[in-house]
Coordinates of C-alpha atoms and ligand atoms in Angstrom, one line a residue:
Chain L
X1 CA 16.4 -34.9 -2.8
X2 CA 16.4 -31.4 -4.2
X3 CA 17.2 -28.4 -2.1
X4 CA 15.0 -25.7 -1.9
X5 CA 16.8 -23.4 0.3
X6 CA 19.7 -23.6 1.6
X7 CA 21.4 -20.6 4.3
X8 CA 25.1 -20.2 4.6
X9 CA 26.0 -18.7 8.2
X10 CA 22.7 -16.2 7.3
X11 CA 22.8 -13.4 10.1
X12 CA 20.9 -10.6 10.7
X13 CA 21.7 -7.9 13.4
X14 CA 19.9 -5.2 14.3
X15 CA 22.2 -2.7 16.4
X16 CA 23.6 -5.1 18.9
X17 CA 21.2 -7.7 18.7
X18 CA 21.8 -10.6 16.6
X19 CA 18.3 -12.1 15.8
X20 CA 20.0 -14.6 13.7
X21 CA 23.5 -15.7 14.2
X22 CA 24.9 -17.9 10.9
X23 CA 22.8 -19.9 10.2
X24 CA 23.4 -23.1 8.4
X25 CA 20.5 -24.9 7.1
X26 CA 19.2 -26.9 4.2
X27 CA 15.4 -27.3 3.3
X28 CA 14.4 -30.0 0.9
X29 CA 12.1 -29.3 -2.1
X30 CA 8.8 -30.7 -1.4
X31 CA 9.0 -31.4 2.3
X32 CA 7.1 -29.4 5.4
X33 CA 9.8 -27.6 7.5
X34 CA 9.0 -26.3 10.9
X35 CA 10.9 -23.8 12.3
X36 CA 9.9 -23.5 16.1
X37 CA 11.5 -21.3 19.3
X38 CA 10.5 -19.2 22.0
X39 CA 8.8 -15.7 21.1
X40 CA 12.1 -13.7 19.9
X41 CA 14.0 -16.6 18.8
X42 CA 14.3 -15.7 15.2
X43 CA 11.8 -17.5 13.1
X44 CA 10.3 -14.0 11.6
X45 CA 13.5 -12.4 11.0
X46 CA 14.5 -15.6 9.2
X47 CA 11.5 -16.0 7.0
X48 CA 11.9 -11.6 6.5
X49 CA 15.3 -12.2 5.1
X50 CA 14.6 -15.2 2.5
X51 CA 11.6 -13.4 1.5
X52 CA 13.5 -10.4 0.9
X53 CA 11.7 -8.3 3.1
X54 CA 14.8 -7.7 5.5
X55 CA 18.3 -7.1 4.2
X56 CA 20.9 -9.8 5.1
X57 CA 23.8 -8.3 7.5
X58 CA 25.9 -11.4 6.6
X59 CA 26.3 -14.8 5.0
X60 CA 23.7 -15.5 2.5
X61 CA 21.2 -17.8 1.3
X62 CA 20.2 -19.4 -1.7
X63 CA 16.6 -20.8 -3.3
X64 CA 16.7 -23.0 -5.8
X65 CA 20.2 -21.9 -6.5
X66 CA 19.2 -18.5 -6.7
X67 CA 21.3 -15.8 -4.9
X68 CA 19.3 -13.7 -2.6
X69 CA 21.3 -10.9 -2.5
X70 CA 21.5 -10.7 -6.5
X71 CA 18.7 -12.4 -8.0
X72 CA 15.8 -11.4 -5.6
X73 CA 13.2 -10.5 -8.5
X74 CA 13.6 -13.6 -9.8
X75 CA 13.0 -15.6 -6.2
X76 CA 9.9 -13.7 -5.6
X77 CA 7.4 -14.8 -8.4
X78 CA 8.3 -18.6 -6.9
X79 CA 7.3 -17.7 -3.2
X80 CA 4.5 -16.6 -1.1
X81 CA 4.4 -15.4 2.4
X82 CA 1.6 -15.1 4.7
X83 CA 3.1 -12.8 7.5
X84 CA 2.8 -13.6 11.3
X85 CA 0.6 -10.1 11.4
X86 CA -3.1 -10.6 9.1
X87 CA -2.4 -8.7 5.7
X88 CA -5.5 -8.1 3.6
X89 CA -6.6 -5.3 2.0
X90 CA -9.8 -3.5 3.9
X91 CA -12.2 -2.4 1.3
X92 CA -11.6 -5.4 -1.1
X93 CA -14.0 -8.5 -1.5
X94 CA -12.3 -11.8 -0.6
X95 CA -12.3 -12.7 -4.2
X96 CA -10.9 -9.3 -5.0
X97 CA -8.3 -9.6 -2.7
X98 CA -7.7 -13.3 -4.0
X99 CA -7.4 -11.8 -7.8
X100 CA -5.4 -8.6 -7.1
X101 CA -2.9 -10.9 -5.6
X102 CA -3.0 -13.4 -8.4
X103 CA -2.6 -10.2 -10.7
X104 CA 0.8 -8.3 -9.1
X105 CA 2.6 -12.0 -9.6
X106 CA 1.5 -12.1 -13.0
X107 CA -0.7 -15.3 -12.9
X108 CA -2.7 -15.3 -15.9
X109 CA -6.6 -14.8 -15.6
X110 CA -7.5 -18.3 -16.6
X111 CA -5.0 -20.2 -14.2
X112 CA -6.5 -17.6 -11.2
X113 CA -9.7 -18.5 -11.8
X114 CA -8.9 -21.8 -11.2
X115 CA -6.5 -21.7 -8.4
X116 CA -9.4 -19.1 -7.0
X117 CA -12.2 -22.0 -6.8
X118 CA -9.7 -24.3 -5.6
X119 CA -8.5 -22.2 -2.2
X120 CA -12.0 -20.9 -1.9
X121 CA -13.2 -24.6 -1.9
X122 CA -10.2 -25.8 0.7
X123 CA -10.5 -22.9 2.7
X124 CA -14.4 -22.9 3.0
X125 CA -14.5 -19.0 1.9
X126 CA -17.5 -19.4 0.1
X127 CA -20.0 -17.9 2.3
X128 CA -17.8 -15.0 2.3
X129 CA -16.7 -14.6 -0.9
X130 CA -18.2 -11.7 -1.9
X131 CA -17.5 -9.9 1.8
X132 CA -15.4 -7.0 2.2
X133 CA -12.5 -8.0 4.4
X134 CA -12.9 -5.3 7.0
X135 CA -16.6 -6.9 7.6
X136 CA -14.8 -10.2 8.3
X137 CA -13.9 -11.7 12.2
X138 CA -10.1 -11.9 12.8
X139 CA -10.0 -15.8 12.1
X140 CA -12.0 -15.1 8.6
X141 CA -9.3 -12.8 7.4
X142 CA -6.8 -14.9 8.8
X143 CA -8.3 -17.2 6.3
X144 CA -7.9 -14.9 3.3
X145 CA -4.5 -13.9 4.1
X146 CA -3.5 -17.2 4.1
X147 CA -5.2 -18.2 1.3
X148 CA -3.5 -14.9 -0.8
X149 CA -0.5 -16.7 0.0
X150 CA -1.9 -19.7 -1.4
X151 CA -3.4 -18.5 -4.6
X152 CA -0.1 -17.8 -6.7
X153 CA 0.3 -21.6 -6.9
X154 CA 4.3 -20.6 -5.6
X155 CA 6.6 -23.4 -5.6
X156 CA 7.9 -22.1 -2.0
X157 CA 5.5 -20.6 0.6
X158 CA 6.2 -19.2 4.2
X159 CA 3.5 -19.4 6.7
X160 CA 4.3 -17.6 9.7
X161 CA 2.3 -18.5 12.7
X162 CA -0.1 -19.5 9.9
X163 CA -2.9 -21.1 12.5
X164 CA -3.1 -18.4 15.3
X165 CA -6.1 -17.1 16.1
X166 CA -8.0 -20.0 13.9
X167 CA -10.4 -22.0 15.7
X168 CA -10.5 -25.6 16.0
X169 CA -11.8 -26.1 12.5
X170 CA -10.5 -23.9 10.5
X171 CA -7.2 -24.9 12.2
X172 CA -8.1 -28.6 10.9
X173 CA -9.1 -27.3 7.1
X174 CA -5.1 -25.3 7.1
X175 CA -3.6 -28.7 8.2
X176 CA -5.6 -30.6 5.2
X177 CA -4.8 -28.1 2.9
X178 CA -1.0 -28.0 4.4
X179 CA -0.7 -32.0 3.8
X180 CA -1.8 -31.4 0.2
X181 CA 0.7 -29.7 -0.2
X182 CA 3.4 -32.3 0.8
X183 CA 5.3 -33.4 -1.7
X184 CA 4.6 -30.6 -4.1
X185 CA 5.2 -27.6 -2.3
X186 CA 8.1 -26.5 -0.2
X187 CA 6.3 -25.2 3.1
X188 CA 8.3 -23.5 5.6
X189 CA 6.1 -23.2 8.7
X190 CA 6.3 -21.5 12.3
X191 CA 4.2 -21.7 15.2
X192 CA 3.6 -22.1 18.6
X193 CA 1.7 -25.6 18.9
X194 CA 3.4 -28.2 18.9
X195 CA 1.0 -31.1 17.9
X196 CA 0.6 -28.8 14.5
X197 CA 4.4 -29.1 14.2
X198 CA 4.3 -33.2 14.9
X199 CA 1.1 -33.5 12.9
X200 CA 2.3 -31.5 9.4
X201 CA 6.4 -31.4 9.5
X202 CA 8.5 -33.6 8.5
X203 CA 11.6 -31.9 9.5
X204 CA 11.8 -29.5 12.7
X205 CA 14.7 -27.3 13.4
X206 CA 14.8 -25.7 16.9
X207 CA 15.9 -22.0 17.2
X208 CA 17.2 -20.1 19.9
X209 CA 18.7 -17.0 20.5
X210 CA 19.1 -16.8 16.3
X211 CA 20.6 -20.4 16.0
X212 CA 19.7 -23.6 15.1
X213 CA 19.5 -26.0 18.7
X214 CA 18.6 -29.3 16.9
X215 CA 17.1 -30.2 13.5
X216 CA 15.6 -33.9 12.7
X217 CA 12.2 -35.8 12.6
X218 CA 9.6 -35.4 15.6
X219 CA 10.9 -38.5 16.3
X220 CA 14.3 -38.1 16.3
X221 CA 14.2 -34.7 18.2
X222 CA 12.4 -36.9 21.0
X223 CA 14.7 -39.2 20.9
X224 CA 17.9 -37.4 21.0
X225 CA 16.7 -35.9 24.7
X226 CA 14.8 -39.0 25.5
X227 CA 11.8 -37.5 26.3
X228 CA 8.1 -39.1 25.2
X229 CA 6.5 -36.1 23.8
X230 CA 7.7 -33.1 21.6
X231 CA 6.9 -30.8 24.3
X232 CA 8.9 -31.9 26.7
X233 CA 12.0 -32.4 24.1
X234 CA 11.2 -28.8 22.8
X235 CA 11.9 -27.7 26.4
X236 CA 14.9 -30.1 26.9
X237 CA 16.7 -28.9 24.3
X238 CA 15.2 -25.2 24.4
X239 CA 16.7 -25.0 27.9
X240 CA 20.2 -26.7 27.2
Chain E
X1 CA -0.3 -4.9 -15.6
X2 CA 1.0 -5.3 -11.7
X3 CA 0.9 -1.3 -11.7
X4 CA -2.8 -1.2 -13.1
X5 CA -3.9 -4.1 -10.9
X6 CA -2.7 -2.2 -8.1
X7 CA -4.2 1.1 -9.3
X8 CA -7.3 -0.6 -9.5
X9 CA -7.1 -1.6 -5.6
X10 CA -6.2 1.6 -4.7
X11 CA -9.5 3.1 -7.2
X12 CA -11.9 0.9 -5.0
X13 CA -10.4 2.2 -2.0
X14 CA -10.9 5.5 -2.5
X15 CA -14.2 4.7 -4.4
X16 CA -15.6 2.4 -1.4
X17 CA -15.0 5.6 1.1
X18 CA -17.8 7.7 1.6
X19 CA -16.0 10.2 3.1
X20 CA -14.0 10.6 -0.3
X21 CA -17.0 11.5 -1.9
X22 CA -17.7 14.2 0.5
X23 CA -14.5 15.7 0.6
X24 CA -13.6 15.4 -3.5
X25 CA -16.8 16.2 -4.7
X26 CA -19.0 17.3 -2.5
X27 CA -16.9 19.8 -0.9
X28 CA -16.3 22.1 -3.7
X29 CA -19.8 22.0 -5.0
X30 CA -20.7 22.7 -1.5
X31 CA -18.0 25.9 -1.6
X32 CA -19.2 26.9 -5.0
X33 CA -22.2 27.5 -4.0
X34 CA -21.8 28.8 -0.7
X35 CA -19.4 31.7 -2.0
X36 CA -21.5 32.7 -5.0
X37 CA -24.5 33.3 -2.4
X38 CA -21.8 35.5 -0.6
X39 CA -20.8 37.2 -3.1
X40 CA -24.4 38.4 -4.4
X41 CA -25.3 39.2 -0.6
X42 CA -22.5 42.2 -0.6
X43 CA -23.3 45.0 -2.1
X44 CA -21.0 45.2 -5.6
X45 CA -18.9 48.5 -5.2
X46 CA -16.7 50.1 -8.0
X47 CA -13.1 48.4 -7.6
X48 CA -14.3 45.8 -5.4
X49 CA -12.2 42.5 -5.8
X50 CA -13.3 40.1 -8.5
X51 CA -12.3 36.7 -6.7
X52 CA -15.7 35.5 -6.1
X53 CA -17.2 36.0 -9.7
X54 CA -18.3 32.8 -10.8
X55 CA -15.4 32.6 -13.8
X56 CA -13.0 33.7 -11.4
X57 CA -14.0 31.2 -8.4
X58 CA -14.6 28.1 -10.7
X59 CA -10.8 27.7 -11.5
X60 CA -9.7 28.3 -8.1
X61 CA -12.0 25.7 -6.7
X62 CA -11.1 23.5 -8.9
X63 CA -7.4 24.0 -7.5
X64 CA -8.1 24.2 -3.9
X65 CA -10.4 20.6 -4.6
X66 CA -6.7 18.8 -5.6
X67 CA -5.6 19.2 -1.9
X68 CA -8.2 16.7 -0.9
X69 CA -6.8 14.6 -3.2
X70 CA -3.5 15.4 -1.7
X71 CA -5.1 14.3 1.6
X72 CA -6.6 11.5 0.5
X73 CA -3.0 10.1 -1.3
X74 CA -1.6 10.8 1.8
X75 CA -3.8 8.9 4.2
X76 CA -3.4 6.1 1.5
X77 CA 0.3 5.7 1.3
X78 CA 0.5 6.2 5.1
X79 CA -2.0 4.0 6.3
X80 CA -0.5 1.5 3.9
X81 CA 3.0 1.7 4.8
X82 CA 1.5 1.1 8.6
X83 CA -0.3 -2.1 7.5
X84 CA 1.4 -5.4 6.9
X85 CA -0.6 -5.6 3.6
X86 CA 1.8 -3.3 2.0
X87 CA 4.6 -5.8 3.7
X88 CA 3.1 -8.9 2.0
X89 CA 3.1 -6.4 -1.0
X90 CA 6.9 -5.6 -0.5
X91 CA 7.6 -9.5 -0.8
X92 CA 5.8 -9.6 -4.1
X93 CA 7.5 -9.1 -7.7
X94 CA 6.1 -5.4 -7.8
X95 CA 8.9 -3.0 -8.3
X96 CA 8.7 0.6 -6.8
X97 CA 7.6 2.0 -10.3
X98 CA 4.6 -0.2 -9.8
X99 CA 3.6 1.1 -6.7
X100 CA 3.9 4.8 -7.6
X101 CA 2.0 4.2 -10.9
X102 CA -0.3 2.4 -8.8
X103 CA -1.0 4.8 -6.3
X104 CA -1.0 8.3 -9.0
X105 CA -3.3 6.8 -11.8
X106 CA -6.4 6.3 -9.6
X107 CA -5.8 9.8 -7.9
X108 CA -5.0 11.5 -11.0
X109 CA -8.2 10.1 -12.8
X110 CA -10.3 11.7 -9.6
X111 CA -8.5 14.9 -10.3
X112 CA -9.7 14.9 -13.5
X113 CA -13.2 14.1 -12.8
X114 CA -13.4 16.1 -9.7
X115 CA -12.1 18.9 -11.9
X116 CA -15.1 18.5 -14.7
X117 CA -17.5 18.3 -12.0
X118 CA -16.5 21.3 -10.4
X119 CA -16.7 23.1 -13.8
X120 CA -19.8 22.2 -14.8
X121 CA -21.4 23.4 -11.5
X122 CA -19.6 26.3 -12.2
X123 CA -21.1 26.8 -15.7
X124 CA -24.6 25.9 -13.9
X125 CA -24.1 29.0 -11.1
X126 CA -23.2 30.8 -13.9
X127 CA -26.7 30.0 -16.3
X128 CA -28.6 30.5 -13.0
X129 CA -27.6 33.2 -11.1
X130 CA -25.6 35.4 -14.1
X131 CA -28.1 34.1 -16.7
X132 CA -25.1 33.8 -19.1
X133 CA -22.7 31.0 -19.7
X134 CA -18.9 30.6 -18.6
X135 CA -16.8 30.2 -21.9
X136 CA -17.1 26.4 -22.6
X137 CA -14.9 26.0 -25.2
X138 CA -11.8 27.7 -23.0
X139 CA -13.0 25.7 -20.1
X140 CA -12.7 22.2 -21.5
X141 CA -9.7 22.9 -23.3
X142 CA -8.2 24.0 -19.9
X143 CA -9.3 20.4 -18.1
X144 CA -6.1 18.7 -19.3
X145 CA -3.8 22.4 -18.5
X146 CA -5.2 21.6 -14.9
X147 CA -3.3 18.1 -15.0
X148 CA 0.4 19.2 -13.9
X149 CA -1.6 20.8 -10.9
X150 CA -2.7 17.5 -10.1
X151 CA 0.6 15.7 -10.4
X152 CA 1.7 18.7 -8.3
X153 CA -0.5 18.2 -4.9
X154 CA -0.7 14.3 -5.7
X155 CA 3.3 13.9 -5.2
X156 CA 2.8 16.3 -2.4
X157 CA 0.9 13.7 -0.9
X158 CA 3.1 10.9 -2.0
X159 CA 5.7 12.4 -0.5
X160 CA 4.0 13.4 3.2
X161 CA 2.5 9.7 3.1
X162 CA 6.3 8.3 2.3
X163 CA 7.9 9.7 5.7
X164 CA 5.4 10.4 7.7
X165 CA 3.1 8.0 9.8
X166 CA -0.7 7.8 9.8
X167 CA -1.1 10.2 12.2
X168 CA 1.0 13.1 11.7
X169 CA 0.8 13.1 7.9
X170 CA -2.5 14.3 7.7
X171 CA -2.3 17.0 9.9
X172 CA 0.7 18.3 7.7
X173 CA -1.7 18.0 4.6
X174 CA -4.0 20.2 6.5
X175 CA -0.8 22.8 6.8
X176 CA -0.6 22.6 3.6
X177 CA -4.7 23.6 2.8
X178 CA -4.5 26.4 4.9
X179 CA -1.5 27.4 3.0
X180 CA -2.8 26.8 -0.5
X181 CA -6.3 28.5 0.9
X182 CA -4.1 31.8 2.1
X183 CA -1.3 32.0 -0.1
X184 CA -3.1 30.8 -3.2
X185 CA -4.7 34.0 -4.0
X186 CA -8.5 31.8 -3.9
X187 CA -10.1 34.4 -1.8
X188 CA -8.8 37.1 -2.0
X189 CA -6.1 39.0 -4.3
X190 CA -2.6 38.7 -3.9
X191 CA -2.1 41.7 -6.2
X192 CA -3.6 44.2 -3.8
X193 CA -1.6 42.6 -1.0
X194 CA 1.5 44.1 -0.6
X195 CA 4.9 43.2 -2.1
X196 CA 5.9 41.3 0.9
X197 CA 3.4 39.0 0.7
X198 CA 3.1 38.3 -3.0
X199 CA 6.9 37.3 -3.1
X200 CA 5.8 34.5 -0.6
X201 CA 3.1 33.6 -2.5
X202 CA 5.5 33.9 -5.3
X203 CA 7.7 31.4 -4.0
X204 CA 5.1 28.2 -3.9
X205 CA 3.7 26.9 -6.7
X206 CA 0.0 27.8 -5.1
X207 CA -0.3 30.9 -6.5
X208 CA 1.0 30.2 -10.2
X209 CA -1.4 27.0 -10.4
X210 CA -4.8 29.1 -9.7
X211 CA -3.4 32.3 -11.8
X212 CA -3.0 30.0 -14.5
X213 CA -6.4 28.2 -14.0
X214 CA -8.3 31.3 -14.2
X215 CA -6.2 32.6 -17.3
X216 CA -7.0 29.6 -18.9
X217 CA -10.4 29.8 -18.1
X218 CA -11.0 33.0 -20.3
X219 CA -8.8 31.8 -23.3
X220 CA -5.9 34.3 -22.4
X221 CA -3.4 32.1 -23.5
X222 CA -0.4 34.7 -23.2
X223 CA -1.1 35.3 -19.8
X224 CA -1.1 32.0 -19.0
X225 CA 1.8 30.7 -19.9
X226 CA 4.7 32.0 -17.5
X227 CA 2.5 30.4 -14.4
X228 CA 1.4 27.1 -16.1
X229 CA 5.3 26.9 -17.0
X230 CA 6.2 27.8 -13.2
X231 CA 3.6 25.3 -11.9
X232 CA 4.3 22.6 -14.6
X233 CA 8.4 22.9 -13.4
X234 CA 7.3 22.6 -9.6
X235 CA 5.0 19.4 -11.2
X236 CA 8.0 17.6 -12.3
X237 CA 10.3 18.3 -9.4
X238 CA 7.6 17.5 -6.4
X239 CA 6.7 14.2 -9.0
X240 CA 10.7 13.2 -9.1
X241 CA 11.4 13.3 -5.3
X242 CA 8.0 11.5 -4.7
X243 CA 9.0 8.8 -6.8
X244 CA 12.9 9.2 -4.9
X245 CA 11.4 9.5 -1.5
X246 CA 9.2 6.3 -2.5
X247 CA 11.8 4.1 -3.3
X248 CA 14.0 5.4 -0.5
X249 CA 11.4 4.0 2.1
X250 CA 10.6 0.9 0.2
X251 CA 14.1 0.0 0.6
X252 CA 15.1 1.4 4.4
X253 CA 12.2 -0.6 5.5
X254 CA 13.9 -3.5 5.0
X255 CA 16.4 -2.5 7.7
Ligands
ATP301 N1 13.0 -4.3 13.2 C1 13.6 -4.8 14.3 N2 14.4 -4.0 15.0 C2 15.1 -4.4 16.1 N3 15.0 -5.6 16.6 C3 14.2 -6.5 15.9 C4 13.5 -6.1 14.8 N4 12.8 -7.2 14.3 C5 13.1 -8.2 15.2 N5 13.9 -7.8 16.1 C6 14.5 -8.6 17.2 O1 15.0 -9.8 16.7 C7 14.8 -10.9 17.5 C8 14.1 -12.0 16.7 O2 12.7 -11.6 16.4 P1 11.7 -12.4 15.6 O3 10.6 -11.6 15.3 O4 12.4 -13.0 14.4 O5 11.3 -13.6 16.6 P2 10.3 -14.8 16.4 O6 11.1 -16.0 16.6 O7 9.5 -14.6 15.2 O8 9.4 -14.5 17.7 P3 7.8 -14.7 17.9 O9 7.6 -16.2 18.2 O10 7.5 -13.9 19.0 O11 7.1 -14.3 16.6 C9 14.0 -10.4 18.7 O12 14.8 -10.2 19.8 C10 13.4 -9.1 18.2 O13 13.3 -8.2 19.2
MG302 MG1 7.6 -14.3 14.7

């Protein structure tokens, strides 16, 4: 298998704090990684830093072979993040939001247009296509600002938290349009529910304190703490 | 095509906002108007000060409009940097030239039209209550002198926006109204003020931008010069650290 990203003792400190302490990890071109902990353990910094949002403090971290430290422009225009906190822009229609987004990564008019119909479809923004964002509920934009993500076709995208605040449904449309995904498009995802992780991932890695705890399969995270269901492993080995 | 697609955000922005309207359009119309009636309501005595004749008040209005826009840059760049839209933004392949294109064109263009409103309301006062018109020729040709004025109070903005949050950075653009207002020479004349005073007024580019407004206004070219070159200097050095400050930020954010 190809590697997609791969983080060689990545750290990140602020002050005193270490949010993540060298990390060592290796994500797989095409597969659904899940990144879980406790609030605080890292996940965000993490994704901050090989999004080039937040500067390393040491180690570094590669995608697709590409440096972050030196070749960050590059990395960008192959990845997409949609932030734990709802990013939209107010006074913008959904599709305007959708096509400004397509625009600042370059995606030509033609291939938007395209990619467009297809999230609007997946994502059942139609009905509010032509809505200004600020006129949308907080699960609506949550929608979009996933979707924006979505919309650049990237070949890597981060979804942070991704399904909070999403109700039942819409939480069932992500997860069809995350499995879609499999096998095409790296997807590194956080959150806090763990039948989304067991449901969508195919590999978990466990963080605490700005390390990786444990890293496998649902099944072999269960396993390795013999416990019956993720939750109960989660805390096994959160708490060990 | 990044820059221009995010100008054209920020245009429907501003454009979407009534209270953009009110403020860049409606507000100088409203103090066009509202000084002219003034000024024919005193009695017109022998030395009296010109400021409020129409061909004197157009071109200062016309300068004191650009602080709104000044505010209204502001309240944009801080309101963004507060959002995580401008985060998502960050993680995109725009580079910082981008985003200062992006947030000057839209602003700039408003200038300009705010600016060509303002005069022809002017030269309507004018036909109305003078019964004779402003010259026209002098006055268009003077729209695109106005423009380092605009690039002047827009990086003002830029720059206020760039280090200050969404709550104190308007209040310091309101500072900076009064200031224009009083130190600008709009309502009344610095020249009969005392030396004191005009060597502050001196000292900001306020002054120099409505002197030379009002001296291109009538065609006196010579006259104009020295301030449009003062103001036009101030232009490119507010413009430079806005860009500076701009990039700064973008990258101490990633801390
Ligand atoms: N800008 C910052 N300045 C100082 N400390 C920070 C900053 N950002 C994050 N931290 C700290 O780094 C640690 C990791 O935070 P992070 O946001 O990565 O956690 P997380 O795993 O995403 O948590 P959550 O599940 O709550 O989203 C926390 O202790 C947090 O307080
Ligand atoms: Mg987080």
């Amino acid at each position: 298998m190809k590697t997609a990203i791969k983080t060689v003792d990545l750290t990140k400190k602020f002050g005193d704090k270490t949010a993540v302490n060298h990390m060592n990890l290796e994500i797989y071109e095409g597969e659904i990684f899940g990144l879980l902990g406790v609030n605080g353990a890292g996940k965000t910094t993490t994704i901050r830093m090989l999004t080039g949002l937040s500067a390393v403090t040491d180690g570094d971290a590669y995608v697709f072979d590409l440096d972050i430290k030196k070749d960050l422009q590059k990395i960008k225009s192959l990845i997409n993040v949609s932030t734990q906190e709802t990013a939209v822009a107010e006074n913008l229609t959904v599709k305007e939001n959708l096509k400004f987004i397509a625009d600042i990564y370059g995606i030509s008019d033609e291939a938007a247009k395209t990619s467009m119909q297809n999230i609007i479809s997946s994502l059942e923004l139609g009905e509010v296509q032509n809505q200004k964002a600020k006129t949308l509920s907080g699960g609506w934009q949550r929608r979009l600002s996933i979707a924006m993500a979505l919309i650049t076709n990237p070949k890597i995208i981060f979804l942070d938290e991704p399904t909070l605040g999403l109700d039942v449904l819409a939480r069932r449309e992500l997860w069809k349009v995350v499995q879609s995904l499999k096998g095409k498009v790296t997807v590194i995802l956080t959150t806090h529910y763990l039948e989304e992780v067991e449901a969508l991932c195919d590999r978990i890695a466990v963080m605490t304190n700005g390390k990786i705890k444990a890293l496998g399969t649902a099944d072999e995270l269960k396993k390795s703490v013999g416990k019956d269901s993720l939750e109960d492993a989660f805390v096994e080995i959160v708490e060990n | 095509m990044k820059a221009l697609a995010f100008a054209s955000r920020n245009m429907k922005e501003l454009l979407r906002d009534m209270i953009s309207y009110i403020f860049c359009l409606g507000l100088p119309i409203v103090m066009l108007i509202v000084m002219t009636l003034i000024n024919r309501s005193i009695p017109q005595m022998e030395g009296a000060p010109q400021v409020f004749n129409i061909e004197k008040l157009t071109p200062a209005i016309a300068i004191f409009a650009m602080t709104f826009l000044m505010l209204f840059v502001c309240i944009r760049v801080s309101s963004d940097r507060s959002s995580a839209f401008l985060t998502r933004l960050y993680a995109s392949p725009m580079k910082s030239s981008d985003f200062i294109v992006g947030y000057i064109v839209p602003f700039a263009v408003t200038g300009v039209f705010q600016t060509v409103i303002t005069y022809f309301c002017g030269e309507m006062i004018a036909l109305i209550v003078n019964g004779e018109s402003l010259p026209v020729g002098y006055m268009l040709l003077s729209i695109p002198l106005l423009i380092p004025s605009i690039v002047l109070f827009i990086g003002i903005g830029i720059i206020f926006g760039t280090f200050f949050n969404a709550k104190a950075a308007p209040g310091l653009c309101s500072a900076v109204i009064t200031a224009v207002a009083i130190l600008g020479g709009i309502w009344m004349d610095i020249d009969t003020m005392g030396d004191g005073w005009k060597t502050v007024c001196s000292c900001l580019p306020f002054y120099h931008s409505v002197q030379y407004a009002r001296y291109a206004m009538v065609g006196n070219f010579d006259d104009m010069l020295t301030p449009l070159l003062i103001c036009t200097a101030f232009a490119v050095v507010i413009f430079t650290v806005s860009v500076m400050a701009f990039s700064f930020k973008m990258k101490s954010d990633k801390k």
